[in-house]
Amino acid sequence: MSSQSVVFIGAGNVATHLAKGFYQAGVDILQIINRHFDKAKNLADQVDAQPADDLNSLMKDADVYVVAVQDDAVQNIVKDLSLPRGTLVHTSGTVPLSQLSNAAPESGVFYPLQTFRADQELDLTQAPICLEASSSETYQQLKALASTISNQIHPVDSEQRKTIHIAAVFLNNFTNHMLACAEELLSKHNMDFDLLRPLLEETWQKVRHHKPSDVQTGPAMRNDRQVITEHLDRLKNEPELQAVYRVLTESIQRKYS
Amino acid sequence: MSSQSVVFIGAGNVATHLAKGFYQAGVDILQIINRHFDKAKNLADQVDAQPADDLNSLMKDADVYVVAVQDDAVQNIVKDLSLPRGTLVHTSGTVPLSQLSNAAPESGVFYPLQTFRADQELDLTQAPICLEASSSETYQQLKALASTISNQIHPVDSEQRKTIHIAAVFLNNFTNHMLACAEELLSKHNMDFDLLRPLLEETWQKVRHHKPSDVQTGPAMRNDRQVITEHLDRLKNEPELQAVYRVLTESIQRKYS
């Protein structure tokens, strides 16, 4: 497939990483649109594109339009769009494909299964791209585009994509919160989180090469009631941590009993 | 302080890693006692010690006796002990120091803040050792012993040790369970956990150099009610995962609101 031209609507973390990834791969980035012109210009300058702050100035001759904005902003942007040609995609884990269907001849989802930070380089080749498309031709078009930045391309339907998104919440947001709970507990007793960093390192090394369910340990897994009771008792002054401890202990016990 | 001699009661993961660490550091390991003689002998052979399977044959002239067994087995072992000399320590995060006080002239806790797997090498120099002792002389003795294997030695009292142990449950056991929940969810929808490994790698890189509370993200953190409601709805056929999702979302919202 010959090289494609792409317009980005949005200039946040996801747009930045994708636009730079495409640009480095030789894809032609035509335009970056963001309601804050400075932000559009900042990214546009990095990928030789035109900046704009108004959807009315949207170029109409791109092959692919990527709406890379917060989930709940997709609808607002799309309702005013009516593209004569091209494929309109969003990058969300949750927004249904059908939300795009009236705005362009073809539509799709280009969901990078990764956490993005604007301030940090990321090896996009290791980011799975989950693709969904309104037709098999469009799927092939998006696959060709995704292949320029990633080796891991997965066709997923809307149901699978939403399941993946929930799993990602457990894997990323909730694990981070467990660490934040440990940090909070130590902090309340005047100890520093760094004390736990060697354990964090080993914890990570263990799951890195195993299925998590194969390496579960701890009082809940062993059903060590004496330790569990003591822990819950010691958390009585931290009722919110206690609630989390209780529910997760019960969840582990049910899973492995 | 001149070199010390050590006896191990127990031959599991913790005993194995500590005994091998001491041995490599030139500490004299006199004896390994385990109720299964084969297990005692296996470890004893690796550290030039005598194996035994009976506490009645315990050598009485060691400087330090390390009881490295499951938390709830410490009491059973200690109740029959009456050592004429030396320091008796356990390696537990939860057992109070007082449980050892009648069994030997001096007592202490030698709690390595690390997760041990018998089948894998571990860099003990990066494992914090939390020490507690019945006297300042004994603290100095245990500190000298700990210094042979680790650069990170922390005096902690029994209260702090128990708090650390709970924090370690959050950091290690509960994070692992979050990953196992993600694995379970994908598995129920015929997808493989490996799909999430690149995200796991980035998640880890993010917390590796930050305080977890500084890098929390996700629908709960953003208070994105639409996504949260949809996620909970989609988990209605997985009520146990739904319960975990709900409690953790509420916990994150309370923490950052």
Coordinates of C-alpha atoms in Angstrom, one line a residue:
Chain A
M1 CA 0.0 0.0 0.0
S2 CA 1.3 3.4 -0.9
S3 CA 2.1 5.9 1.8
Q4 CA -0.9 7.4 3.6
S5 CA -1.6 10.9 4.7
V6 CA -2.9 11.5 8.2
V7 CA -4.6 14.3 10.0
F8 CA -4.7 14.4 13.8
I9 CA -7.5 15.9 15.8
G10 CA -6.1 16.3 19.3
A11 CA -2.5 17.0 20.4
G12 CA -2.3 15.3 23.8
N13 CA -0.2 12.3 24.9
V14 CA -1.6 9.7 22.5
A15 CA -1.7 12.1 19.5
T16 CA 1.9 13.1 20.2
H17 CA 3.3 9.6 20.4
L18 CA 1.4 8.4 17.4
A19 CA 2.1 11.4 15.2
K20 CA 5.8 11.3 16.0
G21 CA 5.9 7.6 15.4
F22 CA 4.2 7.9 12.0
Y23 CA 6.4 10.8 11.1
Q24 CA 9.6 8.9 11.9
A25 CA 8.2 6.0 9.8
G26 CA 7.7 8.3 6.8
V27 CA 4.0 8.8 7.0
D28 CA 2.8 12.2 5.7
I29 CA 1.2 14.1 8.6
L30 CA -0.9 16.8 7.0
Q31 CA -2.4 18.7 9.9
I32 CA -2.7 18.9 13.7
I33 CA -5.9 20.4 15.0
N34 CA -6.3 21.4 18.7
R35 CA -8.5 23.9 20.3
H36 CA -5.4 25.4 21.8
F37 CA -3.4 26.7 18.8
D38 CA 0.0 26.7 20.7
K39 CA -0.4 23.0 21.5
A40 CA -1.3 22.2 17.9
K41 CA 1.6 24.2 16.6
N42 CA 4.1 22.6 19.1
L43 CA 3.3 19.1 17.8
A44 CA 2.8 20.2 14.1
D45 CA 6.3 21.7 14.1
Q46 CA 7.8 18.4 15.2
V47 CA 6.1 16.4 12.4
D48 CA 6.2 19.0 9.5
A49 CA 2.4 19.5 9.6
Q50 CA 0.0 22.4 9.5
P51 CA -1.4 23.5 12.8
A52 CA -5.0 24.7 13.3
D53 CA -7.3 25.4 16.1
D54 CA -10.7 25.1 14.4
L55 CA -12.4 22.1 12.9
N56 CA -13.8 24.4 10.1
S57 CA -10.3 24.5 8.7
L58 CA -9.9 20.7 8.6
M59 CA -8.2 19.6 5.5
K60 CA -10.5 17.3 3.5
D61 CA -8.1 15.3 1.4
A62 CA -6.4 13.1 4.0
D63 CA -6.5 9.3 3.9
V64 CA -6.9 8.8 7.7
Y65 CA -8.3 11.2 10.3
V66 CA -7.2 10.3 13.9
V67 CA -9.4 11.6 16.7
A68 CA -7.1 11.3 19.7
V69 CA -9.0 13.0 22.5
Q70 CA -10.5 12.0 25.9
D71 CA -13.2 9.4 25.5
D72 CA -16.1 11.7 26.4
A73 CA -14.9 14.4 23.9
V74 CA -15.1 12.1 20.9
Q75 CA -18.8 12.5 20.4
N76 CA -18.6 16.3 20.5
I77 CA -16.0 16.4 17.8
V78 CA -17.6 13.8 15.6
K79 CA -21.2 15.3 15.6
D80 CA -20.0 18.2 13.5
L81 CA -17.9 16.3 11.1
S82 CA -18.9 15.2 7.6
L83 CA -15.9 14.1 5.7
P84 CA -16.3 13.6 1.9
R85 CA -13.5 10.9 1.8
G86 CA -11.1 9.0 4.0
T87 CA -11.3 6.9 7.1
L88 CA -12.1 8.4 10.5
V89 CA -10.7 6.6 13.5
H90 CA -10.6 7.2 17.2
T91 CA -8.0 5.9 19.7
S92 CA -10.3 5.1 22.6
G93 CA -10.6 1.8 24.5
T94 CA -14.3 2.4 25.2
V95 CA -16.1 4.5 22.5
P96 CA -18.0 2.2 20.1
L97 CA -17.1 2.2 16.5
S98 CA -20.6 3.1 15.6
Q99 CA -20.2 6.6 17.0
L100 CA -18.1 7.4 13.9
S101 CA -20.2 5.9 11.2
N102 CA -22.1 9.0 10.1
A103 CA -19.1 11.3 9.9
A104 CA -17.0 9.7 7.2
P105 CA -17.3 7.1 4.4
E106 CA -15.1 4.6 6.4
S107 CA -14.4 4.4 10.1
G108 CA -12.3 2.4 12.5
V109 CA -10.6 2.2 15.9
F110 CA -6.9 2.6 16.4
Y111 CA -6.5 1.7 20.1
P112 CA -2.8 1.6 21.3
L113 CA -2.8 -0.7 24.3
Q114 CA -0.2 1.3 26.2
T115 CA 0.1 4.1 28.7
F116 CA 1.5 7.3 27.3
R117 CA 3.4 10.1 28.9
A118 CA 4.0 13.1 26.7
D119 CA 7.3 13.8 28.5
Q120 CA 8.9 10.4 27.9
E121 CA 10.0 8.5 24.9
L122 CA 8.3 5.2 24.3
D123 CA 9.2 2.2 22.1
L124 CA 6.0 2.1 20.1
T125 CA 7.2 -1.1 18.3
Q126 CA 6.3 -2.8 21.6
A127 CA 2.9 -1.3 21.9
P128 CA 0.1 -3.6 20.7
I129 CA -2.3 -1.7 18.4
C130 CA -5.9 -3.0 18.6
L131 CA -7.7 -2.4 15.3
E132 CA -11.3 -2.4 14.4
A133 CA -12.7 -1.2 11.0
S134 CA -16.0 -0.7 9.2
S135 CA -14.9 -2.9 6.3
S136 CA -12.2 -5.4 5.4
E137 CA -10.6 -2.9 3.0
T138 CA -10.4 -0.3 5.8
Y139 CA -9.0 -2.9 8.1
Q140 CA -6.2 -3.5 5.7
Q141 CA -5.7 0.2 5.3
L142 CA -5.4 0.7 9.1
K143 CA -3.2 -2.4 9.4
A144 CA -0.8 -1.0 6.9
L145 CA -0.7 2.3 8.8
A146 CA -0.3 0.6 12.2
S147 CA 2.5 -1.6 10.7
T148 CA 4.6 1.5 10.2
I149 CA 5.0 1.9 14.0
S150 CA 4.2 -1.4 15.7
N151 CA 5.0 -5.1 15.3
Q152 CA 2.0 -6.1 17.3
I153 CA -1.3 -5.6 15.6
H154 CA -4.4 -7.2 16.9
P155 CA -7.9 -7.3 15.3
V156 CA -10.4 -6.8 18.1
D157 CA -14.1 -6.2 18.0
S158 CA -15.8 -3.6 20.2
E159 CA -16.6 -6.1 22.9
Q160 CA -13.1 -7.4 23.1
R161 CA -11.7 -3.9 23.1
K162 CA -13.8 -2.9 26.1
T163 CA -12.8 -6.0 28.0
I164 CA -9.1 -5.2 27.3
H165 CA -9.7 -1.7 28.5
I166 CA -11.1 -3.0 31.8
A167 CA -8.2 -5.5 32.2
A168 CA -5.8 -2.6 31.6
V169 CA -7.4 -0.7 34.5
F170 CA -6.7 -3.6 36.7
L171 CA -3.2 -4.1 35.4
N172 CA -2.1 -0.4 35.4
N173 CA -4.4 1.8 37.5
F174 CA -5.2 -0.7 40.2
T175 CA -1.7 -2.1 40.7
N176 CA -0.4 1.4 41.0
H177 CA -3.1 2.1 43.6
M178 CA -1.9 -1.0 45.6
L179 CA 1.6 0.6 45.6
A180 CA 0.1 3.9 46.7
C181 CA -1.7 2.2 49.5
A182 CA 1.6 0.7 50.7
E183 CA 3.2 4.1 50.4
E184 CA 0.4 5.7 52.4
L185 CA 0.6 3.1 55.2
L186 CA 4.4 3.5 55.5
S187 CA 4.0 7.3 55.4
K188 CA 1.4 7.3 58.2
H189 CA 4.0 5.5 60.3
N190 CA 6.9 7.7 59.4
M191 CA 8.6 5.3 57.1
D192 CA 9.7 5.9 53.5
F193 CA 8.4 4.0 50.4
D194 CA 11.9 3.5 49.3
L195 CA 12.2 0.8 52.0
L196 CA 10.0 -1.3 49.8
R197 CA 11.7 -0.7 46.4
P198 CA 13.9 -3.9 46.5
L199 CA 10.7 -5.9 47.2
L200 CA 9.0 -4.1 44.3
E201 CA 11.9 -5.0 42.0
E202 CA 11.6 -8.7 42.9
T203 CA 7.8 -8.6 42.6
W204 CA 8.1 -7.3 39.1
Q205 CA 10.8 -9.8 38.1
K206 CA 8.6 -12.6 39.2
V207 CA 5.6 -11.5 37.1
R208 CA 7.7 -10.5 34.2
H209 CA 8.1 -14.1 33.1
H210 CA 5.2 -15.9 34.7
K211 CA 1.4 -15.9 34.6
P212 CA 0.4 -13.8 37.6
S213 CA -2.0 -16.6 38.8
D214 CA 1.0 -19.0 38.9
V215 CA 3.0 -16.9 41.3
Q216 CA 0.4 -15.6 43.8
T217 CA 1.7 -15.7 47.4
G218 CA 0.8 -14.2 50.8
P219 CA -1.4 -14.7 53.8
A220 CA -4.6 -14.8 51.7
M221 CA -3.2 -17.4 49.3
R222 CA -2.0 -19.5 52.2
N223 CA -5.3 -18.9 54.1
D224 CA -3.2 -17.8 57.1
R225 CA -6.1 -16.6 59.2
Q226 CA -4.0 -15.6 62.2
V227 CA -2.0 -13.1 60.1
I228 CA -5.0 -11.9 58.2
T229 CA -6.9 -11.2 61.4
E230 CA -4.0 -9.4 62.9
H231 CA -3.5 -7.3 59.8
L232 CA -7.2 -6.3 59.7
D233 CA -7.0 -5.4 63.4
R234 CA -3.9 -3.2 62.9
L235 CA -5.6 -1.4 60.0
K236 CA -8.6 -0.4 62.2
N237 CA -7.3 3.2 62.3
E238 CA -7.0 3.2 58.5
P239 CA -10.6 2.1 57.6
E240 CA -10.2 2.7 53.9
L241 CA -7.0 0.6 53.6
Q242 CA -8.8 -2.0 55.8
A243 CA -11.7 -2.1 53.3
V244 CA -9.3 -2.7 50.4
Y245 CA -7.4 -5.3 52.4
R246 CA -10.5 -7.2 53.2
V247 CA -12.0 -7.3 49.7
L248 CA -8.7 -8.3 48.1
T249 CA -8.1 -11.0 50.7
E250 CA -11.5 -12.4 50.1
S251 CA -11.0 -12.2 46.4
I252 CA -7.7 -14.1 46.5
Q253 CA -9.2 -16.7 48.9
R254 CA -12.1 -17.4 46.6
K255 CA -9.9 -17.6 43.5
Y256 CA -7.5 -20.1 44.9
S257 CA -9.6 -22.1 47.3
Chain B
M1 CA 33.4 -8.2 65.6
S2 CA 34.9 -11.6 65.1
S3 CA 33.2 -14.0 62.8
Q4 CA 30.0 -15.5 64.1
S5 CA 28.7 -19.0 64.0
V6 CA 25.1 -19.7 63.0
V7 CA 22.6 -22.5 63.2
F8 CA 19.5 -22.6 61.1
I9 CA 16.2 -24.1 62.2
G10 CA 14.3 -24.5 58.9
A11 CA 15.5 -25.2 55.4
G12 CA 12.9 -23.4 53.3
N13 CA 13.2 -20.4 51.0
V14 CA 14.3 -17.9 53.6
A15 CA 16.7 -20.2 55.3
T16 CA 18.2 -21.2 52.0
H17 CA 18.9 -17.7 50.8
L18 CA 20.2 -16.5 54.1
A19 CA 22.4 -19.5 54.8
K20 CA 23.9 -19.4 51.3
G21 CA 24.4 -15.6 51.7
F22 CA 26.2 -16.0 55.0
Y23 CA 28.3 -18.9 53.8
Q24 CA 29.5 -17.0 50.8
A25 CA 30.4 -14.1 53.1
G26 CA 32.5 -16.4 55.2
V27 CA 30.2 -16.9 58.2
D28 CA 30.5 -20.3 59.8
I29 CA 27.2 -22.2 59.4
L30 CA 27.3 -25.0 62.0
Q31 CA 24.1 -26.9 61.5
I32 CA 20.8 -27.0 59.5
I33 CA 17.9 -28.6 61.3
N34 CA 14.7 -29.5 59.4
R35 CA 12.1 -32.1 60.2
H36 CA 12.7 -33.6 56.8
F37 CA 16.3 -34.8 56.9
D38 CA 16.7 -34.8 53.1
K39 CA 15.9 -31.1 53.0
A40 CA 18.3 -30.4 55.9
K41 CA 21.0 -32.3 54.2
N42 CA 20.5 -30.7 50.8
L43 CA 21.0 -27.2 52.3
A44 CA 23.7 -28.3 54.8
D45 CA 25.8 -29.8 51.9
Q46 CA 25.7 -26.4 50.1
V47 CA 27.0 -24.5 53.2
D48 CA 29.4 -27.1 54.8
A49 CA 27.1 -27.6 57.8
Q50 CA 25.8 -30.6 59.7
P51 CA 22.3 -31.7 58.9
A52 CA 19.8 -32.9 61.5
D53 CA 16.1 -33.6 61.8
D54 CA 15.6 -33.4 65.5
L55 CA 15.8 -30.4 67.8
N56 CA 17.2 -32.7 70.5
S57 CA 20.4 -32.8 68.5
L58 CA 20.7 -29.0 68.3
M59 CA 24.2 -27.8 68.8
K60 CA 24.5 -25.6 71.8
D61 CA 27.6 -23.5 71.1
A62 CA 26.5 -21.3 68.2
D63 CA 26.4 -17.5 68.4
V64 CA 23.2 -17.0 66.6
Y65 CA 20.2 -19.4 66.1
V66 CA 18.0 -18.5 63.2
V67 CA 14.4 -19.9 63.2
A68 CA 13.3 -19.5 59.6
V69 CA 10.0 -21.2 59.4
Q70 CA 6.3 -20.3 58.7
D71 CA 5.0 -17.6 61.1
D72 CA 2.6 -20.0 62.9
A73 CA 5.3 -22.6 63.4
V74 CA 7.7 -20.4 65.3
Q75 CA 5.9 -20.8 68.6
N76 CA 5.9 -24.6 68.4
I77 CA 9.6 -24.7 67.9
V78 CA 10.5 -22.1 70.5
K79 CA 8.4 -23.6 73.3
D80 CA 10.7 -26.6 73.6
L81 CA 14.0 -24.6 73.3
S82 CA 16.2 -23.6 76.2
L83 CA 19.5 -22.4 74.9
P84 CA 22.3 -21.9 77.5
R85 CA 24.0 -19.2 75.3
G86 CA 23.7 -17.3 72.1
T87 CA 21.0 -15.2 70.4
L88 CA 17.8 -16.6 69.1
V89 CA 16.2 -14.8 66.2
H90 CA 13.2 -15.4 63.9
T91 CA 12.7 -14.1 60.4
S92 CA 9.0 -13.3 60.5
G93 CA 7.3 -10.0 59.7
T94 CA 4.6 -10.6 62.3
V95 CA 5.7 -12.7 65.2
P96 CA 6.5 -10.5 68.3
L97 CA 10.0 -10.5 69.6
S98 CA 8.7 -11.4 73.0
Q99 CA 7.8 -14.9 71.8
L100 CA 11.5 -15.8 71.9
S101 CA 12.4 -14.2 75.3
N102 CA 12.3 -17.4 77.4
A103 CA 14.2 -19.6 75.1
A104 CA 17.6 -18.0 75.0
P105 CA 19.7 -15.4 76.8
E106 CA 19.3 -12.9 74.0
S107 CA 16.7 -12.6 71.2
G108 CA 16.1 -10.7 68.1
V109 CA 14.3 -10.4 64.7
F110 CA 16.1 -10.7 61.4
Y111 CA 13.4 -9.9 58.9
P112 CA 14.5 -9.7 55.3
L113 CA 12.1 -7.4 53.5
Q114 CA 12.1 -9.4 50.3
T115 CA 10.3 -12.2 48.5
F116 CA 12.3 -15.4 48.2
R117 CA 12.1 -18.2 45.7
A118 CA 14.2 -21.2 46.5
D119 CA 14.7 -21.8 42.7
Q120 CA 16.1 -18.4 41.9
E121 CA 19.2 -16.5 42.7
L122 CA 18.7 -13.2 44.5
D123 CA 20.9 -10.3 45.1
L124 CA 20.7 -10.2 48.9
T125 CA 22.8 -7.0 49.0
Q126 CA 19.6 -5.2 47.8
A127 CA 17.4 -6.8 50.4
P128 CA 16.7 -4.5 53.3
I129 CA 17.1 -6.4 56.6
C130 CA 14.9 -5.2 59.4
L131 CA 16.5 -5.8 62.8
E132 CA 15.1 -5.8 66.3
A133 CA 17.0 -7.0 69.4
S134 CA 16.5 -7.6 73.1
S135 CA 19.5 -5.4 73.9
S136 CA 21.8 -2.9 72.3
E137 CA 24.7 -5.4 72.4
T138 CA 22.6 -7.9 70.6
Y139 CA 21.5 -5.3 68.1
Q140 CA 25.2 -4.6 67.3
Q141 CA 25.8 -8.4 67.0
L142 CA 22.9 -8.9 64.6
K143 CA 23.9 -5.8 62.6
A144 CA 27.4 -7.1 62.2
L145 CA 25.9 -10.4 60.9
A146 CA 23.4 -8.7 58.6
S147 CA 26.2 -6.5 57.2
T148 CA 27.9 -9.6 55.8
I149 CA 25.0 -10.0 53.3
S150 CA 23.2 -6.7 52.9
N151 CA 24.0 -3.0 52.6
Q152 CA 20.5 -2.0 53.8
I153 CA 20.0 -2.5 57.5
H154 CA 17.1 -0.9 59.3
P155 CA 16.4 -0.9 63.0
V156 CA 12.6 -1.3 63.4
D157 CA 10.5 -2.0 66.4
S158 CA 7.8 -4.7 66.4
E159 CA 5.1 -2.1 65.6
Q160 CA 7.0 -0.8 62.6
R161 CA 7.8 -4.3 61.4
K162 CA 4.1 -5.3 61.4
T163 CA 3.2 -2.2 59.5
I164 CA 5.9 -2.9 56.9
H165 CA 4.6 -6.5 56.6
I166 CA 1.1 -5.2 55.8
A167 CA 2.5 -2.7 53.3
A168 CA 4.4 -5.6 51.7
V169 CA 1.2 -7.5 51.3
F170 CA -0.3 -4.5 49.4
L171 CA 2.9 -4.1 47.4
N172 CA 3.6 -7.7 46.5
N173 CA 0.5 -10.0 47.0
F174 CA -2.2 -7.5 46.1
T175 CA -0.5 -6.1 43.0
N176 CA 0.0 -9.6 41.8
H177 CA -3.6 -10.3 42.4
M178 CA -4.6 -7.2 40.3
L179 CA -2.6 -8.7 37.4
A180 CA -4.2 -12.1 38.0
C181 CA -7.6 -10.4 37.8
A182 CA -6.6 -8.9 34.4
E183 CA -5.4 -12.3 33.3
E184 CA -8.7 -13.9 34.4
L185 CA -10.8 -11.3 32.6
L186 CA -8.9 -11.7 29.3
S187 CA -9.0 -15.5 29.7
K188 CA -12.7 -15.5 30.1
H189 CA -13.0 -13.7 26.8
N190 CA -10.5 -15.9 25.1
M191 CA -7.6 -13.5 25.0
D192 CA -4.1 -14.0 26.3
F193 CA -2.4 -12.1 29.1
D194 CA 0.6 -11.6 26.9
L195 CA -1.4 -8.9 25.1
L196 CA -1.0 -6.8 28.2
R197 CA 2.7 -7.4 28.8
P198 CA 3.9 -4.2 27.0
L199 CA 1.6 -2.2 29.2
L200 CA 2.8 -4.0 32.2
E201 CA 6.4 -3.1 31.3
E202 CA 5.5 0.6 31.0
T203 CA 3.5 0.5 34.2
W204 CA 6.5 -0.8 36.0
Q205 CA 8.9 1.7 34.4
K206 CA 6.6 4.5 35.6
V207 CA 6.6 3.4 39.3
R208 CA 10.2 2.4 39.3
H209 CA 11.3 6.0 39.6
H210 CA 8.3 7.8 41.0
K211 CA 6.2 7.7 44.1
P212 CA 3.1 5.7 43.2
S213 CA 0.8 8.4 44.4
D214 CA 2.4 10.8 41.9
V215 CA 1.6 8.7 38.9
Q216 CA -1.9 7.4 39.5
T217 CA -4.0 7.5 36.3
G218 CA -7.2 6.0 35.1
P219 CA -11.0 6.5 35.1
A220 CA -11.2 6.6 38.9
M221 CA -8.5 9.2 39.2
R222 CA -10.1 11.3 36.5
N223 CA -13.5 10.6 38.1
D224 CA -14.8 9.6 34.6
R225 CA -18.2 8.4 35.7
Q226 CA -19.3 7.3 32.3
V227 CA -16.4 4.9 31.8
I228 CA -16.7 3.6 35.4
T229 CA -20.4 2.9 35.0
E230 CA -19.8 1.1 31.8
H231 CA -17.0 -1.0 33.2
L232 CA -19.1 -2.0 36.2
D233 CA -22.0 -2.9 33.9
R234 CA -19.7 -5.0 31.7
L235 CA -18.4 -6.9 34.8
K236 CA -21.9 -7.9 35.9
N237 CA -21.2 -11.5 34.8
E238 CA -18.0 -11.5 36.8
P239 CA -19.4 -10.4 40.2
E240 CA -16.1 -11.0 42.1
L241 CA -14.1 -8.9 39.7
Q242 CA -16.9 -6.3 39.8
A243 CA -16.6 -6.1 43.6
V244 CA -12.9 -5.5 43.4
Y245 CA -13.3 -2.9 40.7
R246 CA -15.9 -1.1 42.7
V247 CA -13.9 -1.0 46.0
L248 CA -10.7 0.1 44.3
T249 CA -12.4 2.7 42.3
E250 CA -14.0 4.2 45.4
S251 CA -10.6 4.0 47.2
I252 CA -8.9 5.9 44.5
Q253 CA -11.6 8.5 44.3
R254 CA -11.5 9.1 48.0
K255 CA -7.7 9.4 48.0
Y256 CA -7.4 11.9 45.2
S257 CA -10.7 13.9 45.6

